[in-house]
mmCIF file of C-alpha atoms in Angstrom:
data_model
loop_
_atom_site.group_PDB
_atom_site.id
_atom_site.type_symbol
_atom_site.label_atom_id
_atom_site.label_comp_id
_atom_site.label_asym_id
_atom_site.label_seq_id
_atom_site.Cartn_x
_atom_site.Cartn_y
_atom_site.Cartn_z
ATOM 1 C CA MET P 1 -63.783 21.297 -67.020
ATOM 2 C CA ASP P 2 -61.775 18.031 -67.004
ATOM 3 C CA ASN P 3 -58.534 19.973 -67.469
ATOM 4 C CA TYR P 4 -59.468 22.116 -64.446
ATOM 5 C CA ASN P 5 -60.042 19.018 -62.268
ATOM 6 C CA ILE P 6 -56.771 17.426 -63.382
ATOM 7 C CA GLN P 7 -54.849 20.608 -62.591
ATOM 8 C CA ARG P 8 -56.538 20.931 -59.205
ATOM 9 C CA LYS P 9 -55.713 17.309 -58.277
ATOM 10 C CA GLU P 10 -52.129 17.825 -59.413
ATOM 11 C CA ILE P 11 -51.784 20.928 -57.237
ATOM 12 C CA GLU P 12 -53.358 19.170 -54.249
ATOM 13 C CA ALA P 13 -51.014 16.202 -54.694
ATOM 14 C CA ILE P 14 -47.839 18.292 -54.748
ATOM 15 C CA TYR P 15 -48.857 21.078 -52.336
ATOM 16 C CA GLY P 16 -47.309 19.472 -49.251
ATOM 17 C CA LYS P 17 -44.206 18.209 -51.063
ATOM 18 C CA VAL P 18 -42.781 21.360 -52.623
ATOM 19 C CA SER P 19 -41.389 24.671 -51.488
ATOM 20 C CA PRO P 20 -43.558 27.784 -51.725
ATOM 21 C CA PHE P 21 -41.400 28.921 -54.657
ATOM 22 C CA GLU P 22 -41.991 25.701 -56.590
ATOM 23 C CA LEU P 23 -45.722 25.984 -55.924
ATOM 24 C CA LYS P 24 -45.699 29.616 -57.099
ATOM 25 C CA ASN P 25 -43.916 28.597 -60.307
ATOM 26 C CA LYS P 26 -46.450 25.822 -60.932
ATOM 27 C CA LEU P 27 -49.361 28.228 -60.395
ATOM 28 C CA LEU P 28 -47.777 30.723 -62.793
ATOM 29 C CA SER P 29 -47.341 27.951 -65.352
ATOM 30 C CA LEU P 30 -51.008 26.995 -65.034
ATOM 31 C CA ALA P 31 -52.025 30.643 -65.366
ATOM 32 C CA GLU P 32 -49.914 30.983 -68.521
ATOM 33 C CA GLU P 33 -51.569 27.887 -70.004
ATOM 34 C CA SER P 34 -54.980 29.331 -69.180
ATOM 35 C CA LYS P 35 -53.985 32.661 -70.724
ATOM 36 C CA GLU P 36 -52.900 30.966 -73.953
ATOM 37 C CA ALA P 37 -56.256 29.192 -74.149
ATOM 38 C CA GLY P 38 -58.169 32.473 -73.837
ATOM 39 C CA ALA P 39 -57.785 36.153 -74.564
ATOM 40 C CA HIS P 40 -56.962 37.266 -71.013
ATOM 41 C CA SER P 41 -53.517 38.581 -70.155
ATOM 42 C CA LEU P 42 -51.635 37.709 -66.981
ATOM 43 C CA LEU P 43 -50.098 40.504 -64.926
ATOM 44 C CA ASP P 44 -47.380 38.868 -62.841
ATOM 45 C CA ALA P 45 -46.377 41.322 -60.145
ATOM 46 C CA GLY P 46 -44.927 38.592 -57.962
ATOM 47 C CA ARG P 47 -41.575 37.916 -59.564
ATOM 48 C CA GLY P 48 -38.929 39.883 -57.737
ATOM 49 C CA ASN P 49 -39.158 43.621 -57.577
ATOM 50 C CA PRO P 50 -41.006 45.157 -60.503
ATOM 51 C CA ASN P 51 -39.361 48.077 -62.239
ATOM 52 C CA TRP P 52 -42.584 50.096 -61.985
ATOM 53 C CA ILE P 53 -45.071 51.192 -59.335
ATOM 54 C CA ALA P 54 -48.638 52.382 -59.479
ATOM 55 C CA ALA P 55 -47.825 55.915 -58.349
ATOM 56 C CA ALA P 56 -51.322 57.414 -58.001
ATOM 57 C CA PRO P 57 -52.694 54.801 -55.556
ATOM 58 C CA ARG P 58 -49.482 54.956 -53.557
ATOM 59 C CA GLU P 59 -49.728 58.749 -53.321
ATOM 60 C CA ALA P 60 -53.345 58.425 -52.176
ATOM 61 C CA PHE P 61 -52.313 55.853 -49.570
ATOM 62 C CA PHE P 62 -49.634 58.139 -48.120
ATOM 63 C CA THR P 63 -51.998 61.117 -48.136
ATOM 64 C CA PHE P 64 -54.568 58.984 -46.315
ATOM 65 C CA GLY P 65 -51.803 58.127 -43.840
ATOM 66 C CA GLN P 66 -51.343 61.843 -43.181
ATOM 67 C CA PHE P 67 -55.030 62.062 -42.280
ATOM 68 C CA ALA P 68 -54.662 59.039 -39.987
ATOM 69 C CA LEU P 69 -51.692 60.605 -38.189
ATOM 70 C CA GLN P 70 -53.523 63.908 -37.879
ATOM 71 C CA GLU P 71 -56.463 62.054 -36.320
ATOM 72 C CA SER P 72 -54.183 60.194 -33.940
ATOM 73 C CA ARG P 73 -52.439 63.370 -32.803
ATOM 74 C CA ARG P 74 -55.780 65.173 -32.486
ATOM 75 C CA VAL P 75 -56.759 62.722 -29.750
ATOM 76 C CA TRP P 76 -53.415 62.590 -27.937
ATOM 77 C CA SER P 77 -49.932 63.728 -28.881
ATOM 78 C CA GLU P 78 -46.937 63.197 -26.658
ATOM 79 C CA ASN P 79 -43.460 62.912 -28.166
ATOM 80 C CA ASP P 80 -43.653 59.967 -30.614
ATOM 81 C CA LEU P 81 -47.034 58.758 -29.390
ATOM 82 C CA GLY P 82 -50.483 59.411 -30.759
ATOM 83 C CA GLY P 83 -53.880 58.357 -29.531
ATOM 84 C CA MET P 84 -56.566 56.077 -30.879
ATOM 85 C CA PRO P 85 -58.748 58.105 -33.263
ATOM 86 C CA GLN P 86 -62.369 58.571 -32.257
ATOM 87 C CA ARG P 87 -64.895 56.916 -34.575
ATOM 88 C CA SER P 88 -67.605 59.442 -33.913
ATOM 89 C CA GLY P 89 -67.509 62.122 -36.609
ATOM 90 C CA ILE P 90 -64.484 60.700 -38.427
ATOM 91 C CA ALA P 91 -66.229 60.748 -41.824
ATOM 92 C CA VAL P 92 -66.955 64.466 -41.505
ATOM 93 C CA ARG P 93 -63.362 65.137 -40.419
ATOM 94 C CA PHE P 94 -62.096 63.112 -43.388
ATOM 95 C CA LEU P 95 -64.238 65.089 -45.833
ATOM 96 C CA ASN P 96 -62.945 68.314 -44.263
ATOM 97 C CA PHE P 97 -59.373 67.012 -44.630
ATOM 98 C CA ILE P 98 -59.982 66.385 -48.338
ATOM 99 C CA ARG P 99 -61.572 69.808 -48.814
ATOM 100 C CA LYS P 100 -58.650 71.590 -47.092
ATOM 101 C CA ASN P 101 -55.908 69.576 -48.841
ATOM 102 C CA LYS P 102 -56.908 69.605 -52.527
ATOM 103 C CA ASN P 103 -53.246 69.929 -53.597
ATOM 104 C CA MET P 104 -51.933 66.838 -51.791
ATOM 105 C CA PRO P 105 -50.770 64.005 -54.063
ATOM 106 C CA GLY P 106 -53.450 61.395 -54.724
ATOM 107 C CA ILE P 107 -56.199 63.344 -52.960
ATOM 108 C CA GLU P 108 -58.502 63.014 -55.977
ATOM 109 C CA LEU P 109 -58.623 59.239 -55.429
ATOM 110 C CA LEU P 110 -59.761 59.780 -51.846
ATOM 111 C CA ASP P 111 -62.510 62.232 -52.755
#
């Protein structure tokens, strides 16, 4: 617990004096030290652009976006504009969307 308090005081002391990048590097360093002390691994997805993506959640997100656009256009559709989806009954419409679009990428994560 003492190590935790020392690290916290150190972070609080330097927070206003360093750039966000220096702070990020310090936090990563502290996380690495903590990882070495235990059995947990650190997934650092914050350094630059990773050379991987989590494809399934991204597919589900874009499929959900298709539902959102469909809902918007259902209310009002004029050129590039869509309306504000109606809350009433949206859950039923979403379940119907899933049922009718079983082959869309990522749909199984939305079901």
